[in-house]
Structure formats: C-alpha cells, structure tokens
PDB file of C-alpha atoms in Angstrom:
ATOM      1  CA  UNK S   1      23.781 -13.916 -12.580  1.00 50.00           C
ATOM      2  CA  UNK S   2      22.865 -10.547 -14.104  1.00 54.00           C
ATOM      3  CA  UNK S   3      19.570 -10.566 -15.972  1.00 67.00           C
ATOM      4  CA  UNK S   4      19.651  -7.042 -17.355  1.00 72.00           C
ATOM      5  CA  UNK S   5      22.248  -5.036 -19.142  1.00 84.00           C
ATOM      6  CA  UNK S   6      22.109  -1.274 -19.169  1.00 87.00           C
ATOM      7  CA  UNK S   7      23.285   0.808 -22.069  1.00 89.00           C
ATOM      8  CA  UNK S   8      25.265   2.990 -22.129  1.00 94.00           C
ATOM      9  CA  UNK S   9      27.615   1.988 -19.311  1.00 94.00           C
ATOM     10  CA  UNK S  10      28.404   5.658 -18.737  1.00 96.00           C
ATOM     11  CA  UNK S  11      26.689   8.862 -19.816  1.00 97.00           C
ATOM     12  CA  UNK S  12      27.896  12.442 -19.419  1.00 97.00           C
ATOM     13  CA  UNK S  13      25.554  15.378 -20.076  1.00 97.00           C
ATOM     14  CA  UNK S  14      25.025  19.036 -19.153  1.00 97.00           C
ATOM     15  CA  UNK S  15      22.402  20.278 -16.732  1.00 98.00           C
ATOM     16  CA  UNK S  16      19.074  20.836 -18.437  1.00 97.00           C
ATOM     17  CA  UNK S  17      19.621  18.112 -21.015  1.00 98.00           C
ATOM     18  CA  UNK S  18      17.649  14.877 -21.091  1.00 98.00           C
ATOM     19  CA  UNK S  19      19.280  11.569 -20.157  1.00 97.00           C
ATOM     20  CA  UNK S  20      18.139   8.266 -21.650  1.00 97.00           C
ATOM     21  CA  UNK S  21      19.255   4.894 -20.352  1.00 97.00           C
ATOM     22  CA  UNK S  22      18.304   1.550 -21.818  1.00 97.00           C
ATOM     23  CA  UNK S  23      17.944  -1.871 -20.263  1.00 96.00           C
ATOM     24  CA  UNK S  24      17.762  -5.188 -22.061  1.00 95.00           C
ATOM     25  CA  UNK S  25      16.898  -8.463 -20.390  1.00 93.00           C
ATOM     26  CA  UNK S  26      16.821 -12.094 -21.376  1.00 91.00           C
ATOM     27  CA  UNK S  27      13.857 -13.924 -19.886  1.00 89.00           C
ATOM     28  CA  UNK S  28      10.165 -13.156 -19.467  1.00 90.00           C
ATOM     29  CA  UNK S  29       9.279 -10.896 -16.554  1.00 91.00           C
ATOM     30  CA  UNK S  30       6.205  -9.647 -14.724  1.00 89.00           C
ATOM     31  CA  UNK S  31       7.720  -6.353 -13.591  1.00 92.00           C
ATOM     32  CA  UNK S  32      10.729  -4.117 -14.141  1.00 94.00           C
ATOM     33  CA  UNK S  33      12.028  -1.542 -11.689  1.00 94.00           C
ATOM     34  CA  UNK S  34      14.573   1.266 -11.859  1.00 96.00           C
ATOM     35  CA  UNK S  35      16.797   2.220  -8.929  1.00 96.00           C
ATOM     36  CA  UNK S  36      19.296   5.020  -8.342  1.00 97.00           C
ATOM     37  CA  UNK S  37      22.492   4.634  -6.345  1.00 96.00           C
ATOM     38  CA  UNK S  38      24.544   7.575  -5.209  1.00 93.00           C
ATOM     39  CA  UNK S  39      28.215   6.898  -4.594  1.00 86.00           C
ATOM     40  CA  UNK S  40      28.745   4.878  -1.435  1.00 76.00           C
ATOM     41  CA  UNK S  41      25.055   4.695  -0.605  1.00 83.00           C
ATOM     42  CA  UNK S  42      22.227   2.195  -0.855  1.00 88.00           C
ATOM     43  CA  UNK S  43      19.827   1.982  -3.780  1.00 94.00           C
ATOM     44  CA  UNK S  44      16.702   4.114  -3.983  1.00 95.00           C
ATOM     45  CA  UNK S  45      13.595   2.859  -5.731  1.00 94.00           C
ATOM     46  CA  UNK S  46      12.510   5.174  -8.551  1.00 96.00           C
ATOM     47  CA  UNK S  47       9.726   3.559 -10.511  1.00 95.00           C
ATOM     48  CA  UNK S  48       8.070   0.202 -11.178  1.00 93.00           C
ATOM     49  CA  UNK S  49       6.399  -0.879 -14.399  1.00 94.00           C
ATOM     50  CA  UNK S  50       4.452  -4.105 -14.755  1.00 92.00           C
ATOM     51  CA  UNK S  51       4.658  -6.332 -17.805  1.00 92.00           C
ATOM     52  CA  UNK S  52       1.177  -5.330 -18.984  1.00 93.00           C
ATOM     53  CA  UNK S  53       2.112  -1.628 -18.958  1.00 95.00           C
ATOM     54  CA  UNK S  54       3.939   0.187 -21.742  1.00 97.00           C
ATOM     55  CA  UNK S  55       4.770   3.551 -20.211  1.00 97.00           C
ATOM     56  CA  UNK S  56       4.874   5.156 -16.808  1.00 97.00           C
ATOM     57  CA  UNK S  57       5.691   8.621 -15.523  1.00 96.00           C
ATOM     58  CA  UNK S  58       6.866   9.915 -12.184  1.00 95.00           C
ATOM     59  CA  UNK S  59       7.880  13.566 -11.983  1.00 97.00           C
ATOM     60  CA  UNK S  60      10.798  14.052 -14.399  1.00 97.00           C
ATOM     61  CA  UNK S  61      11.067  10.302 -14.994  1.00 97.00           C
ATOM     62  CA  UNK S  62       9.523   8.415 -17.880  1.00 98.00           C
ATOM     63  CA  UNK S  63       9.877   4.658 -18.225  1.00 98.00           C
ATOM     64  CA  UNK S  64       8.878   2.586 -21.219  1.00 98.00           C
ATOM     65  CA  UNK S  65       8.700  -1.177 -21.497  1.00 97.00           C
ATOM     66  CA  UNK S  66       8.664  -3.256 -24.675  1.00 97.00           C
ATOM     67  CA  UNK S  67       8.204  -6.884 -23.704  1.00 95.00           C
ATOM     68  CA  UNK S  68       8.413  -8.056 -27.313  1.00 95.00           C
ATOM     69  CA  UNK S  69      11.952  -6.659 -27.515  1.00 96.00           C
ATOM     70  CA  UNK S  70      12.727  -7.431 -23.872  1.00 95.00           C
ATOM     71  CA  UNK S  71      13.842  -3.874 -23.298  1.00 96.00           C
ATOM     72  CA  UNK S  72      13.076  -0.814 -21.208  1.00 97.00           C
ATOM     73  CA  UNK S  73      14.218   2.773 -21.205  1.00 98.00           C
ATOM     74  CA  UNK S  74      14.469   5.390 -18.481  1.00 98.00           C
ATOM     75  CA  UNK S  75      14.271   9.025 -19.504  1.00 98.00           C
ATOM     76  CA  UNK S  76      15.224  11.778 -17.073  1.00 98.00           C
ATOM     77  CA  UNK S  77      14.107  15.145 -18.380  1.00 98.00           C
ATOM     78  CA  UNK S  78      15.730  18.497 -17.560  1.00 98.00           C
ATOM     79  CA  UNK S  79      18.539  16.799 -15.661  1.00 98.00           C
ATOM     80  CA  UNK S  80      20.195  18.376 -12.627  1.00 97.00           C
ATOM     81  CA  UNK S  81      23.605  17.936 -11.053  1.00 96.00           C
ATOM     82  CA  UNK S  82      21.858  16.078  -8.216  1.00 96.00           C
ATOM     83  CA  UNK S  83      20.829  13.381 -10.720  1.00 97.00           C
ATOM     84  CA  UNK S  84      24.476  12.281 -10.895  1.00 97.00           C
ATOM     85  CA  UNK S  85      24.404   8.633  -9.789  1.00 97.00           C
ATOM     86  CA  UNK S  86      24.367   5.071 -11.065  1.00 96.00           C
ATOM     87  CA  UNK S  87      21.045   3.801 -12.373  1.00 97.00           C
ATOM     88  CA  UNK S  88      20.093   0.132 -12.321  1.00 96.00           C
ATOM     89  CA  UNK S  89      17.237  -1.733 -13.862  1.00 95.00           C
ATOM     90  CA  UNK S  90      15.950  -4.774 -12.018  1.00 94.00           C
ATOM     91  CA  UNK S  91      13.641  -7.431 -13.375  1.00 93.00           C
ATOM     92  CA  UNK S  92      11.219  -9.660 -11.539  1.00 89.00           C
ATOM     93  CA  UNK S  93       9.887 -12.972 -12.799  1.00 81.00           C
ATOM     94  CA  UNK S  94       7.899 -13.525  -9.640  1.00 69.00           C
ATOM     95  CA  UNK S  95       6.423 -10.863  -7.469  1.00 60.00           C
ATOM     96  CA  UNK S  96       9.298 -10.894  -5.048  1.00 66.00           C
ATOM     97  CA  UNK S  97      12.731 -11.744  -6.431  1.00 80.00           C
ATOM     98  CA  UNK S  98      14.557  -8.978  -8.317  1.00 88.00           C
ATOM     99  CA  UNK S  99      17.625  -9.472 -10.489  1.00 90.00           C
ATOM    100  CA  UNK S 100      19.679  -6.335 -11.094  1.00 93.00           C
ATOM    101  CA  UNK S 101      21.507  -5.226 -14.197  1.00 91.00           C
ATOM    102  CA  UNK S 102      24.990  -3.858 -14.523  1.00 90.00           C
ATOM    103  CA  UNK S 103      24.088  -0.166 -14.221  1.00 94.00           C
ATOM    104  CA  UNK S 104      24.578   3.106 -16.089  1.00 96.00           C
ATOM    105  CA  UNK S 105      26.792   5.786 -14.508  1.00 96.00           C
ATOM    106  CA  UNK S 106      25.280   9.186 -15.173  1.00 97.00           C
ATOM    107  CA  UNK S 107      27.293  12.377 -14.735  1.00 97.00           C
ATOM    108  CA  UNK S 108      25.426  15.670 -14.978  1.00 97.00           C
ATOM    109  CA  UNK S 109      27.713  18.689 -15.151  1.00 97.00           C
ATOM    110  CA  UNK S 110      26.568  22.167 -14.076  1.00 92.00           C
TER     111      UNK S 110
ATOM    112  CA  UNK X  21       9.063   5.972   8.483  1.00 61.00           C
ATOM    113  CA  UNK X  22      12.471   4.760   9.601  1.00 75.00           C
ATOM    114  CA  UNK X  23      14.610   3.227   6.884  1.00 92.00           C
ATOM    115  CA  UNK X  24      16.466  -0.065   6.731  1.00 96.00           C
ATOM    116  CA  UNK X  25      19.273   0.011   9.283  1.00 96.00           C
ATOM    117  CA  UNK X  26      22.558  -1.786   8.694  1.00 97.00           C
ATOM    118  CA  UNK X  27      25.711  -2.069  10.744  1.00 97.00           C
ATOM    119  CA  UNK X  28      28.599  -1.809  10.726  1.00 97.00           C
ATOM    120  CA  UNK X  29      29.089   0.750   7.977  1.00 96.00           C
ATOM    121  CA  UNK X  30      32.619  -0.414   7.182  1.00 97.00           C
ATOM    122  CA  UNK X  31      34.654  -3.487   8.083  1.00 98.00           C
ATOM    123  CA  UNK X  32      38.212  -4.493   7.290  1.00 98.00           C
ATOM    124  CA  UNK X  33      39.317  -8.030   8.090  1.00 98.00           C
ATOM    125  CA  UNK X  34      42.080 -10.389   7.133  1.00 98.00           C
ATOM    126  CA  UNK X  35      41.357 -13.388   4.949  1.00 97.00           C
ATOM    127  CA  UNK X  36      40.228 -16.470   6.819  1.00 97.00           C
ATOM    128  CA  UNK X  37      38.713 -14.343   9.596  1.00 98.00           C
ATOM    129  CA  UNK X  38      34.984 -14.269  10.243  1.00 98.00           C
ATOM    130  CA  UNK X  39      32.627 -11.305  10.037  1.00 98.00           C
ATOM    131  CA  UNK X  40      28.954 -10.630  10.709  1.00 98.00           C
ATOM    132  CA  UNK X  41      26.601  -7.991   9.385  1.00 98.00           C
ATOM    133  CA  UNK X  42      23.327  -6.906  10.935  1.00 97.00           C
ATOM    134  CA  UNK X  43      20.145  -5.600   9.348  1.00 97.00           C
ATOM    135  CA  UNK X  44      16.959  -4.189  10.822  1.00 96.00           C
ATOM    136  CA  UNK X  45      14.260  -3.864   8.134  1.00 96.00           C
ATOM    137  CA  UNK X  46      11.355  -1.468   8.006  1.00 95.00           C
ATOM    138  CA  UNK X  47       8.692  -2.424  10.516  1.00 92.00           C
ATOM    139  CA  UNK X  48       6.024  -4.566   8.931  1.00 90.00           C
ATOM    140  CA  UNK X  49       8.089  -5.602   5.912  1.00 91.00           C
ATOM    141  CA  UNK X  50       7.807  -9.375   5.783  1.00 89.00           C
ATOM    142  CA  UNK X  51      10.362  -9.854   3.027  1.00 91.00           C
ATOM    143  CA  UNK X  52      14.063  -9.268   3.619  1.00 94.00           C
ATOM    144  CA  UNK X  53      16.919  -9.612   1.147  1.00 95.00           C
ATOM    145  CA  UNK X  54      20.697  -9.666   1.329  1.00 97.00           C
ATOM    146  CA  UNK X  55      22.550  -8.570  -1.788  1.00 96.00           C
ATOM    147  CA  UNK X  56      26.272  -8.546  -2.544  1.00 97.00           C
ATOM    148  CA  UNK X  57      27.543  -5.707  -4.735  1.00 96.00           C
ATOM    149  CA  UNK X  58      31.077  -5.986  -6.032  1.00 95.00           C
ATOM    150  CA  UNK X  59      32.644  -2.712  -7.154  1.00 92.00           C
ATOM    151  CA  UNK X  60      31.433  -1.717 -10.614  1.00 89.00           C
ATOM    152  CA  UNK X  61      28.709  -4.364 -10.752  1.00 91.00           C
ATOM    153  CA  UNK X  62      25.022  -4.565  -9.986  1.00 93.00           C
ATOM    154  CA  UNK X  63      23.765  -6.129  -6.742  1.00 94.00           C
ATOM    155  CA  UNK X  64      23.540  -9.924  -6.704  1.00 95.00           C
ATOM    156  CA  UNK X  65      20.941 -11.625  -4.522  1.00 95.00           C
ATOM    157  CA  UNK X  66      22.422 -13.842  -1.820  1.00 97.00           C
ATOM    158  CA  UNK X  67      19.338 -14.792   0.172  1.00 96.00           C
ATOM    159  CA  UNK X  68      15.665 -13.889   0.511  1.00 94.00           C
ATOM    160  CA  UNK X  69      13.584 -14.342   3.650  1.00 93.00           C
ATOM    161  CA  UNK X  70       9.828 -14.288   3.981  1.00 90.00           C
ATOM    162  CA  UNK X  71       9.206 -13.650   7.679  1.00 87.00           C
ATOM    163  CA  UNK X  72      11.771 -15.995   9.252  1.00 84.00           C
ATOM    164  CA  UNK X  73      11.760 -18.597   6.494  1.00 91.00           C
ATOM    165  CA  UNK X  74      14.225 -18.800   3.599  1.00 93.00           C
ATOM    166  CA  UNK X  75      12.601 -18.374   0.187  1.00 91.00           C
ATOM    167  CA  UNK X  76      15.705 -18.366  -2.020  1.00 91.00           C
ATOM    168  CA  UNK X  77      19.324 -19.012  -1.108  1.00 94.00           C
ATOM    169  CA  UNK X  78      20.410 -20.522  -4.422  1.00 93.00           C
ATOM    170  CA  UNK X  79      23.287 -18.046  -4.858  1.00 93.00           C
ATOM    171  CA  UNK X  80      24.526 -18.103  -1.281  1.00 96.00           C
ATOM    172  CA  UNK X  81      27.961 -19.789  -1.001  1.00 96.00           C
ATOM    173  CA  UNK X  82      26.830 -22.030   1.812  1.00 95.00           C
ATOM    174  CA  UNK X  83      30.273 -23.385   2.575  1.00 96.00           C
ATOM    175  CA  UNK X  84      31.238 -19.999   4.009  1.00 97.00           C
ATOM    176  CA  UNK X  85      28.124 -17.799   4.159  1.00 98.00           C
ATOM    177  CA  UNK X  86      25.205 -18.180   6.530  1.00 98.00           C
ATOM    178  CA  UNK X  87      22.220 -15.994   7.339  1.00 97.00           C
ATOM    179  CA  UNK X  88      19.364 -16.039   9.755  1.00 96.00           C
ATOM    180  CA  UNK X  89      16.352 -13.940  10.514  1.00 94.00           C
ATOM    181  CA  UNK X  90      15.225 -14.379  14.071  1.00 83.00           C
ATOM    182  CA  UNK X  91      11.561 -13.836  14.876  1.00 84.00           C
ATOM    183  CA  UNK X  92      11.005 -12.555  11.354  1.00 82.00           C
ATOM    184  CA  UNK X  93      12.539  -9.157  12.090  1.00 91.00           C
ATOM    185  CA  UNK X  94      16.305  -8.528  12.339  1.00 95.00           C
ATOM    186  CA  UNK X  95      18.724 -10.500  10.240  1.00 97.00           C
ATOM    187  CA  UNK X  96      22.406 -11.319  10.378  1.00 97.00           C
ATOM    188  CA  UNK X  97      24.685 -12.406   7.546  1.00 98.00           C
ATOM    189  CA  UNK X  98      27.931 -14.148   8.445  1.00 98.00           C
ATOM    190  CA  UNK X  99      31.013 -15.047   6.456  1.00 98.00           C
ATOM    191  CA  UNK X 100      33.404 -17.628   7.846  1.00 97.00           C
ATOM    192  CA  UNK X 101      36.137 -17.868   6.681  1.00 97.00           C
ATOM    193  CA  UNK X 102      36.390 -14.785   4.490  1.00 98.00           C
ATOM    194  CA  UNK X 103      38.210 -14.773   1.159  1.00 97.00           C
ATOM    195  CA  UNK X 104      39.701 -11.859  -0.762  1.00 98.00           C
ATOM    196  CA  UNK X 105      36.909 -12.106  -3.348  1.00 97.00           C
ATOM    197  CA  UNK X 106      34.319 -11.429  -0.637  1.00 98.00           C
ATOM    198  CA  UNK X 107      35.349  -7.765  -0.666  1.00 98.00           C
ATOM    199  CA  UNK X 108      32.141  -5.991  -1.602  1.00 97.00           C
ATOM    200  CA  UNK X 109      29.260  -3.944  -0.267  1.00 97.00           C
ATOM    201  CA  UNK X 110      26.616  -6.055   1.447  1.00 98.00           C
ATOM    202  CA  UNK X 111      23.182  -4.538   1.058  1.00 97.00           C
ATOM    203  CA  UNK X 112      20.088  -5.389   3.016  1.00 97.00           C
ATOM    204  CA  UNK X 113      16.667  -4.565   1.604  1.00 95.00           C
ATOM    205  CA  UNK X 114      13.101  -5.103   2.716  1.00 94.00           C
ATOM    206  CA  UNK X 115       9.765  -4.942   0.969  1.00 91.00           C
ATOM    207  CA  UNK X 116       6.054  -5.132   1.605  1.00 87.00           C
ATOM    208  CA  UNK X 117       5.816  -7.298  -1.505  1.00 79.00           C
ATOM    209  CA  UNK X 118       2.411  -7.408  -3.133  1.00 76.00           C
ATOM    210  CA  UNK X 119      -0.216  -5.662  -1.002  1.00 76.00           C
ATOM    211  CA  UNK X 120      -3.556  -4.075  -1.735  1.00 74.00           C
ATOM    212  CA  UNK X 121      -3.326  -4.969  -5.395  1.00 74.00           C
ATOM    213  CA  UNK X 122      -0.048  -3.105  -5.694  1.00 76.00           C
ATOM    214  CA  UNK X 123       3.488  -4.389  -6.078  1.00 80.00           C
ATOM    215  CA  UNK X 124       5.931  -2.458  -3.917  1.00 83.00           C
ATOM    216  CA  UNK X 125       9.593  -1.728  -4.563  1.00 88.00           C
ATOM    217  CA  UNK X 126      12.458  -2.492  -2.242  1.00 91.00           C
ATOM    218  CA  UNK X 127      13.873  -0.193   0.424  1.00 94.00           C
ATOM    219  CA  UNK X 128      17.618  -0.589   0.781  1.00 95.00           C
ATOM    220  CA  UNK X 129      19.901   0.138   3.685  1.00 96.00           C
ATOM    221  CA  UNK X 130      23.158   2.043   3.179  1.00 95.00           C
ATOM    222  CA  UNK X 131      25.135  -1.175   3.146  1.00 96.00           C
ATOM    223  CA  UNK X 132      28.265  -2.521   4.821  1.00 97.00           C
ATOM    224  CA  UNK X 133      31.488  -2.098   2.882  1.00 97.00           C
ATOM    225  CA  UNK X 134      33.690  -5.145   3.544  1.00 98.00           C
ATOM    226  CA  UNK X 135      37.368  -5.174   2.669  1.00 98.00           C
ATOM    227  CA  UNK X 136      39.234  -8.469   3.019  1.00 98.00           C
ATOM    228  CA  UNK X 137      43.026  -8.099   3.042  1.00 98.00           C
TER     229      UNK X 137
END
C-alpha cells in the first residue's frame, strides 16, 4: 500500500524557476526520504530527513518536514532541464523499511 | 563504488510462463530489497532481506513469487506462473541501513522491465 501521496501529480515549469513538491503521509514515521527517477531508470536517493528535524538542505534542494501535519515539501531552486524526472517521497516507520508515494512528474522546459 | 547490478534489463514472456531476475547489491550492504513498480505508480516493497534472512515478505504474492538471497550477497526473484498483471519494473535496492549514528538511503539498480503477454 502507498503511504505517501505527492502533490501535484505533474508540474511543468521553465528553467530557472523553482519547483515545489509536497508529500503527505498517514502514519507516524521516523524518517522521510526523497528520490528522483529518470524515465526508464532506477531511483536515485536525494535527501533524508529524520522525524526530529524540520529542514534540510543539499545543494539546490531544500526539504521541510512537519510531523504535526504529516507532510513534507521538496523545493528545487533554479531548476534545470536535467531536473526533469519523477520525484518520490518515501517514509520509514522503522530504520529499514521504506514505503513510497505515488510521485510527482516534473518537466523543466529550456 | 560499483552500483547495484540487475539483469536482465528487459524480459517479455507469455502468461503462465516462469521468469527469474537477478540482483547483485553493493558490496557490504547487508540489506537488500525487491520492489515492484507498475507504470505510473510508486515502487511497492515485495521483500526485504537482512543478510540472507527474510525480514519482511508481507506483500509478496507467495503463491507465485519466490525470492532467495544466497550467502547474503546476490539475490534472485522468481515468478511462476506469471500473470498479465505482473507486468512492471522490478527494482532491486540495497542499503547500509543505520551505521555510525547515521541512517543511509537506498541505492537502486536500473531495474528489469517485465512484460507479460
């Protein structure tokens, strides 16, 4: 079963703009991770945030976590055409098992 | 560091036939996962191994799916007999888990795209 739901399902922006994707989940977690998937390829780990953290940065990525609202957001700043991909949030209730959401398809046009 | 290797890359079979997928995780990663990703959906966990023991196989359709991880390294996932609804990408991932006070993410292979006709 899918734990998380990403919103929007699809997002289309121009290069240089910021892209924001949201993830909502249902049960308590101890960590939340974001992954990117290029068409026809495997998933690539982007960033991990633990339940006692509120914000994390990695390069052009910024992730926030609000455990009271059971939601997270992924912000990609100054997007590039190479950022075109599907983005998934994944939640972990234990340290090992991840449950993935439904994904956001991001299209960045030159 | 070498990534997670999976083979074959693509497979087309007829329904009721059998098929097997192979995965070689990153060296030293004790935890190995098989996920099924149906087109347009997120990956769904089928089975999780810790070394060569099964940790979670609650979503594995055991009447037709089986998996093993010999010697805690390579793993194979088998479907017998296949159904049309098994058409999906089968992803293998491995992880160091929680080490040195740090929780590590998963490393995924490129997957095997299975088409059942």
